[in-house]
XYZ file of C-alpha atoms in Angstrom:
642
model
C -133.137 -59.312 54.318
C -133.243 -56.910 56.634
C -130.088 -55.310 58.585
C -130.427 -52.853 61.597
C -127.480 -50.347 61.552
C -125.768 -48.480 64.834
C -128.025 -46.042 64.866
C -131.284 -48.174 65.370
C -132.449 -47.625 62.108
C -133.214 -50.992 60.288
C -132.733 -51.303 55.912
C -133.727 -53.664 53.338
C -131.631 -55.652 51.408
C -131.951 -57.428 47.910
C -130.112 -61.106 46.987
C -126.497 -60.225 46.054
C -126.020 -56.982 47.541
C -122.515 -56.432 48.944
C -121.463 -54.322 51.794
C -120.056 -51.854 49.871
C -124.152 -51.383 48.383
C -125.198 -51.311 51.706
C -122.901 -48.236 52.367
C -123.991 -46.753 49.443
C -127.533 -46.836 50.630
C -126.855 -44.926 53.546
C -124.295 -42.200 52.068
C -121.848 -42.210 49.238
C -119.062 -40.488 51.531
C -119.577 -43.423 53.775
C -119.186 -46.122 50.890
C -116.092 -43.833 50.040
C -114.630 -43.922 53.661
C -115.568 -47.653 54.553
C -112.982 -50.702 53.862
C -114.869 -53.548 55.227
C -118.291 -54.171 57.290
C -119.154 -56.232 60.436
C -122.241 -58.168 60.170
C -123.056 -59.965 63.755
C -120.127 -59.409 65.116
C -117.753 -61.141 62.254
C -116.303 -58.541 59.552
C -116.476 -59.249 55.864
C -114.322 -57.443 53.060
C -116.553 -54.530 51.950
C -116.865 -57.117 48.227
C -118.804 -59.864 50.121
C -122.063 -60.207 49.702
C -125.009 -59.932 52.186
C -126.511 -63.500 53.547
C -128.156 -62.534 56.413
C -129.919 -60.365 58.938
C -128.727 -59.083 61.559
C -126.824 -56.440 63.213
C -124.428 -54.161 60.996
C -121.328 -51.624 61.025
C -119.393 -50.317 58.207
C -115.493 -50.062 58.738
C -113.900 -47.025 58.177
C -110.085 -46.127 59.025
C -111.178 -44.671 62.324
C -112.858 -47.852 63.578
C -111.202 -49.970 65.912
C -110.628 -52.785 63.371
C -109.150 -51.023 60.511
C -105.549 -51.187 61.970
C -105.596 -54.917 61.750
C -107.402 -55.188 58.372
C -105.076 -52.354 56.545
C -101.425 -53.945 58.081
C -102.784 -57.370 57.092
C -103.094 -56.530 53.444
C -100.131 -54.140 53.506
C -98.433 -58.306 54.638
C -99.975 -59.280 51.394
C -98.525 -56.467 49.220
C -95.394 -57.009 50.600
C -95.488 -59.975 49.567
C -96.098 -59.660 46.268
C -93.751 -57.173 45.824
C -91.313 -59.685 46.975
C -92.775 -62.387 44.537
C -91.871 -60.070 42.032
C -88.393 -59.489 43.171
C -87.197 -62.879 44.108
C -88.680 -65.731 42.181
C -87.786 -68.165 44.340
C -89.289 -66.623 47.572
C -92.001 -69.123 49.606
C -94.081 -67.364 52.504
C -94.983 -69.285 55.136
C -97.356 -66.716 57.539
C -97.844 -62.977 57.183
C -100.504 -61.583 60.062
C -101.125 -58.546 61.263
C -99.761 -57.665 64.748
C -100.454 -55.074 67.114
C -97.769 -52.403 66.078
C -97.962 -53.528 62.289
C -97.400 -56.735 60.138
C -94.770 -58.875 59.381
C -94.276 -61.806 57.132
C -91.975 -64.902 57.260
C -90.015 -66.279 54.261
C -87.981 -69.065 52.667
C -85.964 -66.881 50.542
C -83.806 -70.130 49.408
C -79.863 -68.971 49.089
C -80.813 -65.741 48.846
C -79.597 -63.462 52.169
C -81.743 -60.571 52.792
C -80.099 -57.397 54.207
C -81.086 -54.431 55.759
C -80.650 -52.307 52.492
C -82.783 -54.424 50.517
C -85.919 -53.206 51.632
C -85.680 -49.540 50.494
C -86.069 -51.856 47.491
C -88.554 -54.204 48.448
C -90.754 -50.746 49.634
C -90.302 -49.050 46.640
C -91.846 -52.239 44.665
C -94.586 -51.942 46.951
C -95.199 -48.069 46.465
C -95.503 -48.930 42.583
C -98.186 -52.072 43.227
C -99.907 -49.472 45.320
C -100.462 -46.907 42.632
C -101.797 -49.954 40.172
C -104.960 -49.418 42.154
C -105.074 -53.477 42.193
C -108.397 -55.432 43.094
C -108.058 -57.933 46.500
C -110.061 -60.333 45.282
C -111.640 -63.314 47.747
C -112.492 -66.754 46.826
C -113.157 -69.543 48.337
C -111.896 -73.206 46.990
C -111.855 -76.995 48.144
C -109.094 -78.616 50.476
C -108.035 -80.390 46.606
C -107.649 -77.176 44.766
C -105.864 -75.385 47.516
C -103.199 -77.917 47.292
C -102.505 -77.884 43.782
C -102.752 -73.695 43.654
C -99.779 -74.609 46.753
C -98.236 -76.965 45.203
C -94.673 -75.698 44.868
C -95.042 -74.372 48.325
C -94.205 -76.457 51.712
C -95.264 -73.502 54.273
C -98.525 -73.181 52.510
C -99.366 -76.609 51.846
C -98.478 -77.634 55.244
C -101.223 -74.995 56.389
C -103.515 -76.498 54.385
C -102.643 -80.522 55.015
C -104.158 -79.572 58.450
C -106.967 -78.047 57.865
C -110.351 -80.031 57.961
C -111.501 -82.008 54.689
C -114.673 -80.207 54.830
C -113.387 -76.685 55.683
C -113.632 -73.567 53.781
C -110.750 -72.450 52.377
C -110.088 -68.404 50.749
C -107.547 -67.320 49.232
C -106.843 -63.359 48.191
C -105.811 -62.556 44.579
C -104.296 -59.247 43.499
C -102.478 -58.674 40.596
C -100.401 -61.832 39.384
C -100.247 -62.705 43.573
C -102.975 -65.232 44.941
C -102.443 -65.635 49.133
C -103.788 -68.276 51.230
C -106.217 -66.224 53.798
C -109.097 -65.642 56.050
C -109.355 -61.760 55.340
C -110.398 -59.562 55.385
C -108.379 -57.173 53.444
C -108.954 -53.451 52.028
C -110.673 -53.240 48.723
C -107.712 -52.326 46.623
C -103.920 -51.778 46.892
C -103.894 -48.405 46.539
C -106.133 -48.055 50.115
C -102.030 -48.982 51.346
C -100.126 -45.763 50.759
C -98.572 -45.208 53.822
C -96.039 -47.675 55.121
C -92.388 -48.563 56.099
C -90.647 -52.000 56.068
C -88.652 -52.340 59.848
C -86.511 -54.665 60.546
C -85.361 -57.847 59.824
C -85.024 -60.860 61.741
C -84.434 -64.844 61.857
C -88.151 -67.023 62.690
C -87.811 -70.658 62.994
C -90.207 -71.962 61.115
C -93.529 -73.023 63.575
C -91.000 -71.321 66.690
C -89.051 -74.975 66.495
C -85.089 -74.488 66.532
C -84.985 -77.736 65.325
C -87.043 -76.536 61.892
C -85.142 -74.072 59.261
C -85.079 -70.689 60.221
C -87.057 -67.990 57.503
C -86.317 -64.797 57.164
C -88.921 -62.892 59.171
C -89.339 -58.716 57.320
C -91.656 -56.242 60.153
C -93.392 -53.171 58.547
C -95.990 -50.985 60.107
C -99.014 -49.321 57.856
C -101.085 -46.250 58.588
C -104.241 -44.293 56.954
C -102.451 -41.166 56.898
C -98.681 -39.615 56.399
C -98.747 -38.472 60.077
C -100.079 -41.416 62.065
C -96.953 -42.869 60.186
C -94.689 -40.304 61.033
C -95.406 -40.161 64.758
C -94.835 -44.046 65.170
C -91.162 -42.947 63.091
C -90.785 -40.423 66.193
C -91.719 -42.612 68.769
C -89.161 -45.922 67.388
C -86.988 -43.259 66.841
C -87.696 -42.085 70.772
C -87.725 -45.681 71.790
C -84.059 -46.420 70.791
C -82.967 -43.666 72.773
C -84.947 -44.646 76.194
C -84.274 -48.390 75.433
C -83.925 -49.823 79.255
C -80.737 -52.019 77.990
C -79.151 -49.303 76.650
C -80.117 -46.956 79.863
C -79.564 -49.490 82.254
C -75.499 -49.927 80.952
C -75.410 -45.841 80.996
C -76.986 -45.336 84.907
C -75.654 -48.662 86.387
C -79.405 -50.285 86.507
C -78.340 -53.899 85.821
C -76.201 -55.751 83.844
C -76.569 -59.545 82.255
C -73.460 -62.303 82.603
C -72.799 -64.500 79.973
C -72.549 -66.642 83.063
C -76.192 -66.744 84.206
C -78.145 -65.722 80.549
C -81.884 -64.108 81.471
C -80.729 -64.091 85.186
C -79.933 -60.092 85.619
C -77.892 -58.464 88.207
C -78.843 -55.625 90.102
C -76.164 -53.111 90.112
C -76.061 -50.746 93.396
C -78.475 -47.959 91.454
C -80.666 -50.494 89.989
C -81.163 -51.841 93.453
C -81.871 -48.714 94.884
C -84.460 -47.652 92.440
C -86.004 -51.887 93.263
C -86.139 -50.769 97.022
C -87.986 -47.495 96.902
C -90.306 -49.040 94.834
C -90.646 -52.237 97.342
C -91.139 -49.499 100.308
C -94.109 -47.929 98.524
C -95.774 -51.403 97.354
C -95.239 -52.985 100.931
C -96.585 -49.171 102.743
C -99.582 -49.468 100.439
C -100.227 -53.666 100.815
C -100.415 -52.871 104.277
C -102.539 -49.871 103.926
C -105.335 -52.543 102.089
C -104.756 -54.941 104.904
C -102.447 -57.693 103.443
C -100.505 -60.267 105.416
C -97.226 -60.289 103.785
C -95.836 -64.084 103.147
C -92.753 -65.757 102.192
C -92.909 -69.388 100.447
C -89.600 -71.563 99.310
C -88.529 -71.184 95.942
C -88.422 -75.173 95.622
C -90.651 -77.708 96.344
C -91.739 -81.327 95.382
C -93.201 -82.421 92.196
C -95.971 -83.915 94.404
C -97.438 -80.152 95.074
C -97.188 -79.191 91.152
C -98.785 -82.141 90.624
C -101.993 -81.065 92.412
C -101.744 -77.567 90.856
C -101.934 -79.149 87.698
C -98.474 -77.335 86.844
C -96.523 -79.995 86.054
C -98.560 -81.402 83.721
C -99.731 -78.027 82.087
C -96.511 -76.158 82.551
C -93.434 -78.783 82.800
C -91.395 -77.467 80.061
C -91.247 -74.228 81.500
C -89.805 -75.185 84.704
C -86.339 -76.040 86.271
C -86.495 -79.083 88.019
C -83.698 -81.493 90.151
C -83.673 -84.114 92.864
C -83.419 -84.004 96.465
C -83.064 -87.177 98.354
C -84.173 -89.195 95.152
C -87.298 -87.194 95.331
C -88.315 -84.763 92.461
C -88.649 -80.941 92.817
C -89.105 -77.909 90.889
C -87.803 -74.309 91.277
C -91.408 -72.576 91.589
C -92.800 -70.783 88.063
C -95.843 -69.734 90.222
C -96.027 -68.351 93.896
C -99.875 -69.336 93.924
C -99.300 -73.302 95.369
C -97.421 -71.567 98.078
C -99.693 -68.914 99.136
C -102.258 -71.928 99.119
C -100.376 -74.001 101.740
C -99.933 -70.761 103.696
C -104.044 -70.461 103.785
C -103.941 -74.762 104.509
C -101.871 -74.293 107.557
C -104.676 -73.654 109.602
C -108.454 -73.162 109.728
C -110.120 -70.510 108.806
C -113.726 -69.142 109.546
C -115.579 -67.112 107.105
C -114.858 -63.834 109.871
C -111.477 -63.908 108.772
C -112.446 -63.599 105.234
C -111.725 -61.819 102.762
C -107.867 -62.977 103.271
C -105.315 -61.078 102.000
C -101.795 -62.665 101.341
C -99.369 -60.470 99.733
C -95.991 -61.713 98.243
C -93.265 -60.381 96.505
C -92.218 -63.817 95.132
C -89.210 -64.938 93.116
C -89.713 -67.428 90.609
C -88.082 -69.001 87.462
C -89.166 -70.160 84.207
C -87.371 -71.219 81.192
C -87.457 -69.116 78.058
C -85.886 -69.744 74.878
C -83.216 -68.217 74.709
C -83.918 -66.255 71.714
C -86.640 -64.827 73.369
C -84.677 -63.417 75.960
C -84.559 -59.182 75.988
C -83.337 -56.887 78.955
C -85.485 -57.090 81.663
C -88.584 -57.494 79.958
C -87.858 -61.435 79.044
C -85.994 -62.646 81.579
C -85.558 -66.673 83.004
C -86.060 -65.421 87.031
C -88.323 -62.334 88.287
C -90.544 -61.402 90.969
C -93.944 -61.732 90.835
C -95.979 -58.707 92.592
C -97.965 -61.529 93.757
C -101.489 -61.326 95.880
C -103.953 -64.215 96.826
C -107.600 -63.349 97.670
C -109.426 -66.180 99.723
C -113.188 -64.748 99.778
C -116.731 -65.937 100.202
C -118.788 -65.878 97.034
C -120.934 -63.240 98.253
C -117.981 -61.049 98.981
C -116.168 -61.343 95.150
C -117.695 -58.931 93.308
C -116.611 -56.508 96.193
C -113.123 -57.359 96.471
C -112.858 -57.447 92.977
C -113.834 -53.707 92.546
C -111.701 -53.046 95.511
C -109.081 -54.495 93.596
C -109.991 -52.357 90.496
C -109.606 -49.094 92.507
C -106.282 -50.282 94.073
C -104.642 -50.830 90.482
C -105.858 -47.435 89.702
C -103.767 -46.189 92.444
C -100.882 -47.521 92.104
C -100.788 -46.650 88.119
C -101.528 -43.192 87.999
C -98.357 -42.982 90.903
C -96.196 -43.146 87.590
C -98.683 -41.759 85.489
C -99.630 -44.814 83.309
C -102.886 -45.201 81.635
C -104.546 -48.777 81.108
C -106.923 -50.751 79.598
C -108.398 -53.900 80.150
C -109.262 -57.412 78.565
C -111.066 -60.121 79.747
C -109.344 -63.599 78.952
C -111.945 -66.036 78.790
C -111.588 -70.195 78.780
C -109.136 -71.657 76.319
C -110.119 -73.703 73.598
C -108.291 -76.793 75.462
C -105.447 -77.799 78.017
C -107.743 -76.460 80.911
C -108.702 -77.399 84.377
C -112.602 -76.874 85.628
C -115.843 -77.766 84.127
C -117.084 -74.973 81.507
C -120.164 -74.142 84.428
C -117.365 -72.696 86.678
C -115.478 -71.129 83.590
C -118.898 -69.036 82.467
C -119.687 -67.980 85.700
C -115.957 -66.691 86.483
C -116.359 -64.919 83.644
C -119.378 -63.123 84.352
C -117.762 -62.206 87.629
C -115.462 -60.457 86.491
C -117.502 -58.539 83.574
C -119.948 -57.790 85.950
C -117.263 -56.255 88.606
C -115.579 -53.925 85.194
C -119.340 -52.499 84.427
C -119.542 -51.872 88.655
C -116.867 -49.729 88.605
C -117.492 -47.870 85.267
C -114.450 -49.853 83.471
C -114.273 -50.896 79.959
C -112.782 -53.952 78.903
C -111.925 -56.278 75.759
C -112.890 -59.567 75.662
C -109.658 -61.783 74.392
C -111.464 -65.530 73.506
C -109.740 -68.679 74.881
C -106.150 -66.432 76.654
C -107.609 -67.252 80.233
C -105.296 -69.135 82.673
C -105.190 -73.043 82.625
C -107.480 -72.743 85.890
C -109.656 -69.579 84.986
C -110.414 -66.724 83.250
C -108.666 -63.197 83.781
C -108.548 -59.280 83.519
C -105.332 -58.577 82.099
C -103.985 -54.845 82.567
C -102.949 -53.464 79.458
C -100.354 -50.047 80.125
C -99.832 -47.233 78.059
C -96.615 -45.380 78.617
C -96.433 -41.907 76.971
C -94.987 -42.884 73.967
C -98.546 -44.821 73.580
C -96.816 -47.987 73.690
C -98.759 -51.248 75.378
C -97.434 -53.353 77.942
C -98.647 -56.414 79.386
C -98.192 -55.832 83.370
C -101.305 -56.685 85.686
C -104.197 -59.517 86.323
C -106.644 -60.356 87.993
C -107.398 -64.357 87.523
C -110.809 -66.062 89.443
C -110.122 -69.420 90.530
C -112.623 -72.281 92.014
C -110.211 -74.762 90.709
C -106.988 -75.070 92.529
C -109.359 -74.515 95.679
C -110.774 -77.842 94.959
C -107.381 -79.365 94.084
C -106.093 -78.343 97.535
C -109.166 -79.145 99.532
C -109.349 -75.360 100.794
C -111.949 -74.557 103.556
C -113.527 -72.132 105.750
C -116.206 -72.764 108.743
C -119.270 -70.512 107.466
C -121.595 -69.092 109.659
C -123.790 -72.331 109.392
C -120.632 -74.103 111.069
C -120.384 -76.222 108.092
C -117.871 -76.059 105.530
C -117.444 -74.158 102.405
C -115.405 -74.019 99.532
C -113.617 -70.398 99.364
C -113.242 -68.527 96.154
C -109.002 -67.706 94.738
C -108.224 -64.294 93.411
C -104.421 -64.680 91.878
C -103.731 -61.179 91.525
C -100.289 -58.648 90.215
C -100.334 -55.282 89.794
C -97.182 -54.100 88.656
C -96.388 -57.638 87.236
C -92.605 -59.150 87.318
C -90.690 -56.453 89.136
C -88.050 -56.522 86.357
C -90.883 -56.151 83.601
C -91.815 -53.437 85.099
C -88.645 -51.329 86.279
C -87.434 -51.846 82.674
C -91.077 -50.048 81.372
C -90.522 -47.487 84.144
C -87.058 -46.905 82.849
C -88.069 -46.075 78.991
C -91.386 -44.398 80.371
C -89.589 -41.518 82.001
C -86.095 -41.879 79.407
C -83.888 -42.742 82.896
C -85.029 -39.543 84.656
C -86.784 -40.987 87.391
C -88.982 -38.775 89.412
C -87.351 -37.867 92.609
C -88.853 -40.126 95.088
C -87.242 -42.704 92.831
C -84.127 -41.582 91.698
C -81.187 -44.176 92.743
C -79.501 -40.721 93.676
C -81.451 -37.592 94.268
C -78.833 -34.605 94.986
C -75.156 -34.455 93.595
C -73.023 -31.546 95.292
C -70.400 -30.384 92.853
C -67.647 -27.910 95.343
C -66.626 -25.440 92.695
C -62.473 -25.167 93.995
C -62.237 -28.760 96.164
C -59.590 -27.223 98.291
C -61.609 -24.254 99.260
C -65.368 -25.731 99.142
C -65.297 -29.588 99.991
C -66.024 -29.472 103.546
C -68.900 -27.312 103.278
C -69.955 -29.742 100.566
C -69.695 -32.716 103.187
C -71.184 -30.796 105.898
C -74.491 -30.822 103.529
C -74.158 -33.839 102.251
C -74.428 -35.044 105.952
C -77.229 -32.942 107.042
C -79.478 -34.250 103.835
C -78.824 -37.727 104.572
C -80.273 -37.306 108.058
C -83.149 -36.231 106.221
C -83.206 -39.280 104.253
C -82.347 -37.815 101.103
C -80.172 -39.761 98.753
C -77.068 -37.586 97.407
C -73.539 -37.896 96.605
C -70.706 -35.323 96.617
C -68.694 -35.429 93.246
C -65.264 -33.361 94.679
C -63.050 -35.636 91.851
C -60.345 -33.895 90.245
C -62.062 -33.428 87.423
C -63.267 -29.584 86.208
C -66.538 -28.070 87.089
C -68.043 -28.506 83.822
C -67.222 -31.871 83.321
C -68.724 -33.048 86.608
C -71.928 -31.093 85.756
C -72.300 -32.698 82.432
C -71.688 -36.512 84.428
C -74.587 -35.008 86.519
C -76.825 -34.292 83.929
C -75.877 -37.873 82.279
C -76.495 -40.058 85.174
C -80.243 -38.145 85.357
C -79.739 -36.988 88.468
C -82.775 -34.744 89.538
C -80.950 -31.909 91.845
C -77.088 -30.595 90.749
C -76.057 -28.574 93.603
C -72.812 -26.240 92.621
C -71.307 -25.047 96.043
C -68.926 -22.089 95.542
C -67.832 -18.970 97.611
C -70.982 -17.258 97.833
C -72.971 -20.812 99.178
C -69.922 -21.392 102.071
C -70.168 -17.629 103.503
C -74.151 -17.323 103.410
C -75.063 -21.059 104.151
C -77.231 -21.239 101.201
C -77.037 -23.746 97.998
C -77.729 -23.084 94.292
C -79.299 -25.899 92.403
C -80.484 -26.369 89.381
C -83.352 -29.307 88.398
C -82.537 -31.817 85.746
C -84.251 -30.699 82.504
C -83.777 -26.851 82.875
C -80.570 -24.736 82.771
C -81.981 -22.257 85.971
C -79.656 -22.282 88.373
C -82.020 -21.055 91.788
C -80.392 -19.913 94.800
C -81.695 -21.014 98.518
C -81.079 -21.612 101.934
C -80.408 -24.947 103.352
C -83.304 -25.310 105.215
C -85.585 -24.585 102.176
C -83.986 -26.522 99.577
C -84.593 -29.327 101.931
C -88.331 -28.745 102.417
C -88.407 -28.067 98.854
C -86.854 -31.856 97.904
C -88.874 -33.136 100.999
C -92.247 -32.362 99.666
C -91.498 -33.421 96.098
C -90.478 -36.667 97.364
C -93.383 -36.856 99.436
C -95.581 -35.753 96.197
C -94.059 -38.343 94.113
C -93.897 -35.406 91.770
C -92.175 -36.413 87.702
C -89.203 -34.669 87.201
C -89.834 -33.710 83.792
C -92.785 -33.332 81.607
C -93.702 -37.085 80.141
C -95.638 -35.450 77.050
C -94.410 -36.364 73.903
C -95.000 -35.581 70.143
């Protein structure tokens, strides 16, 4: 067999050769350094042996995969470190995830606390230093069941699984694992790690089924990769946006309206600038901004295909003994917007815009801040284009998101969601080609992406927007989805310049995402200090001696609201120091103290959030100073972190 390596260069290689001979072929430190190998694109523990030609990649702890493959088997060692420590334990599932691992568990009467796993890790770190063999093998749909047999979770698995499939399990130590893989070649490859949190999983997400005990850890290649993602939890507890949001009067959540927030009068300031700067910069690109009803009649959803492909996540009632639904999606509406007259392919590529408020039903154990909430709004945009004009407005599109990002300095990557398995609309001829669209527009532009199999949209395929904040965290936020479907559904036209009729293309595109998503990201992204342009309140005056300084203190307060600069003068009876501490609390990016000195020479002294210089100016340049750094959409404070 022969197997052509990154480089170009091809090898030979005999009948039951493994990967890890392969690596050994090309350089010892290699086999040393690799934990598993890709062969065509599918990876293999580094133990499996070599039954083909074809393309091939050693794994090593710096390649993109290793993550997943080292947290997966740190699952597994958990879990036998748990074996070990409670007999009567039964795992159901154990995967890796994109911040670590966890693994869910029947742990009988048995109530896990938080204490118990400085216990559970220590039983780990002692498996570890065994230096124990993962072993794969692969057995019949029979044997798996009776290996399972005093296990429900795993046999359930395994009842519905084909007759004819291939089934592995993972062995190390006394512990055996029902698995794909693949895994690191030994325990002791898992050194560094630390068990989270613990929480409550209904088993399969039912409430109806018994709820496990569900344990999170996180695993790393090195002492300081795991150390830094300490920091940044650490660092993420502090800029938590629920916790933030109580302290700066953001938004609040009523046991009256559960995942339906309230916008406090800061919270709703911060929401407006940012609406002013996505409407200024819609109608910069040449959108038409639109407005559709929150409800409307099952009859619409049913030509969407929503209501029989998203039902359960949407509020319905009757009006007049007809049924309607409190809109998930803004899409159906934008589409009647484009339907309510004709269209020739002159007015195309048509842009409508629309911040949209919708609803959908979450459980409510899913429900978090603002990030998982029952009613947001969508930063909604629909395209209508020609075919020949996609691939344009789609890397017009790219650019745009680019712009708006790097406004709060968040960097991005992107995936390409391709068609789902099943529950889709569209025959698989649209799908591919939608697909290729959108690759093709990524390469145009010089942008990398990640292909995600079978996540596209019930009616077509999609770039999802992936943010970084700079903690290194990812968010979910924008898309991009193609659409010939719903087109179709709704009998969309335009006159070409043939005068016949023509089908037009659907973008369905967000940028920042749910509004509420995204102002709670924002939020932990800068810790609550906002930059300037942003901040619910931009200049507090503090009068040193209220009877002596307070109208001097009004008198500017005045003059910087007439230059449209948000402030608030703090003359409580509190003492100086106190108010300048509330100051620096409530993030507020300019503290202005106004004594003696600032009355008689009509000057103020201010000092910027995140520095103890107090700077002394004159009116007039203080507000030239604030003025440009609004206009600049400066930060406030530096956003690197450890």
């Amino acid at each position: 067999m022969e197997l052509k390596l990154l480089d170009g260069k091809v090898i030979s290689v005999n009948d039951n050769e493994t990967g890890f001979d392969v690596a050994k072929k090309i350089s010892e430190s290699l086999a040393k350094a690799s934990i598993a190998y890709k062969l065509n694109g599918k990876l293999y523990d580094l133990s499996s042996l070599i039954k083909e030609d074809g393309d091939f990649e050693l794994i090593t702890s710096k390649s993109e995969e290793a993550n997943h493959i080292l947290n997966h088997s740190a699952a597994h060692l958990m879990a036998e470190a748990i074996s070990l420590l409670y007999k009567d334990a039964k795992f159901d599932i154990g995967p890796a995830i994109e911040d670590g691992f966890y693994y869910d568990i029947d742990f009988g009467t048995t109530i896990l606390k938080e204490e118990d796993l400085a216990k559970i890790e220590a039983k780990m770190k002692e498996l570890s230093k065994k230096n124990e063999k993962i072993i794969r093998k692969e057995i019949s749909k029979e044997e798996a069941l009776a290996l399972f047999k005093n296990n429900f979770y795993k046999k359930e698995i395994i009842k519905n699984l084909d007759e004819n499939a291939t089934i592995s399990i993972y062995s190390q130590g006394e512990y055996t694992d029902l698995c794909v893989g693949p895994h690191v070649p030994s325990t002791s490859y898992i050194k560094h790690f630390k068990l989270d949190t613990i929480a409550g999983a209904y088993y399969k997400g039912d409430s109806k089924n018994k709820q496990l005990t569900r344990i999170y850890g996180v695993a790393t290649f090195t002492k300081e990769e795991l150390e830094h993602i300490e920091y940044v939890k650490e660092e993420a507890k502090k800029r938590d946006h629920r916790k933030l949001g109580k302290e700066l009067g953001l938004f609040m959540i009523s046991d009256y309206g559960p995942g339906f927030p309230f916008y406090l009068p800061n919270g709703m300031m911060l929401r407006r600038q940012i609406e002013s700067w996505w409407y200024k910069i819609h109608d910069e690109h040449n959108y038409q901004i639109i407005k559709s009803p929150i409800i409307l009649s099952k009859e619409l959803w049913l030509t969407s295909g929503h209501w029989d492909h998203y039902k359960e996540n949407m509020y319905t009632t009757k009006i007049d003994d007809r049924d309607f639904a409190i809109k998930p999606m803004n899409c159906p509406g934008a589409i009647l917007v484009y339907n309510s007259s004709l269209h020739s392919y002159k007015d195309l590529p048509l842009r409508l815009g629309e911040l949209g408020l919708v609803h959908r039903h979450e459980a409510s154990g899913a429900l978090n801040g603002l990030f998982r909430v029952r009613c947001f709004t969508q930063d909604d945009a629909h395209i209508f284009c020609t075919k020949e004009q996609l691939k344009d407005e789609i890397e017009s599109l790219l650019k745009l998101y680019d712009e708006m990002y790097s406004t709060f300095k968040l960097d991005y990557y992107i995936v390409l969601s391709t068609k789902p398995e099943k529950d889709y609309i569209g025959d698989d001829e649209i799908w591919e080609k939608s697909e290729e669209i959108l690759a093709s527009a990524c390469k145009a532009t010089g942008k990398e992406f990640k292909i995600n199999p079978g996540d596209g949209a019930f009616y077509g395929p999609k770039l999802d927007f992936k943010l970084k904040d700079c903690m290194g965290r990812v968010w979910q936020c924008g898309t991009i989805q193609l659409d010939m479907n719903l087109p179709e559904r709704f009998n969309c036209t335009f006159i070409n310049s043939k005068g016949e009729k023509e089908r037009p293309i659907m973008l369905h595109r967000a940028i920042l995402g749910s509004f509420e998503r995204f102002m709670g990201i924002i939020t932990e992204h800068f810790a609550g200090a906002f930059p300037t342009w942003l901040a619910p309140n931009q200049v507090r005056i503090l009068p040193v001696n209220n009877l002596y300084h307070s109208d001097y203190a009004h008198e500017l307060e005045k003059e910087l609201k007439e230059n449209d600069i948000r402030v608030i003068v703090d003359d409580s009876s509190e003492k100086l120091g106190y108010r300048m501490r509330n100051s620096i609390t409530m993030k507020t990016p300019y503290t202005l103290v106004i004594g003696d000195k600032e009355k008689e020479n009509n000057t103020v002294t201010y000092r910027k959030y995140g520095t103890d210089k107090q700077i002394s100016v004159t009116k007039e340049e203080f507000i030239n100073l604030i003025k440009e750094e609004i206009k600049s959409k400066a930060l406030l404070v530096d956003l690197n972190s450890k």
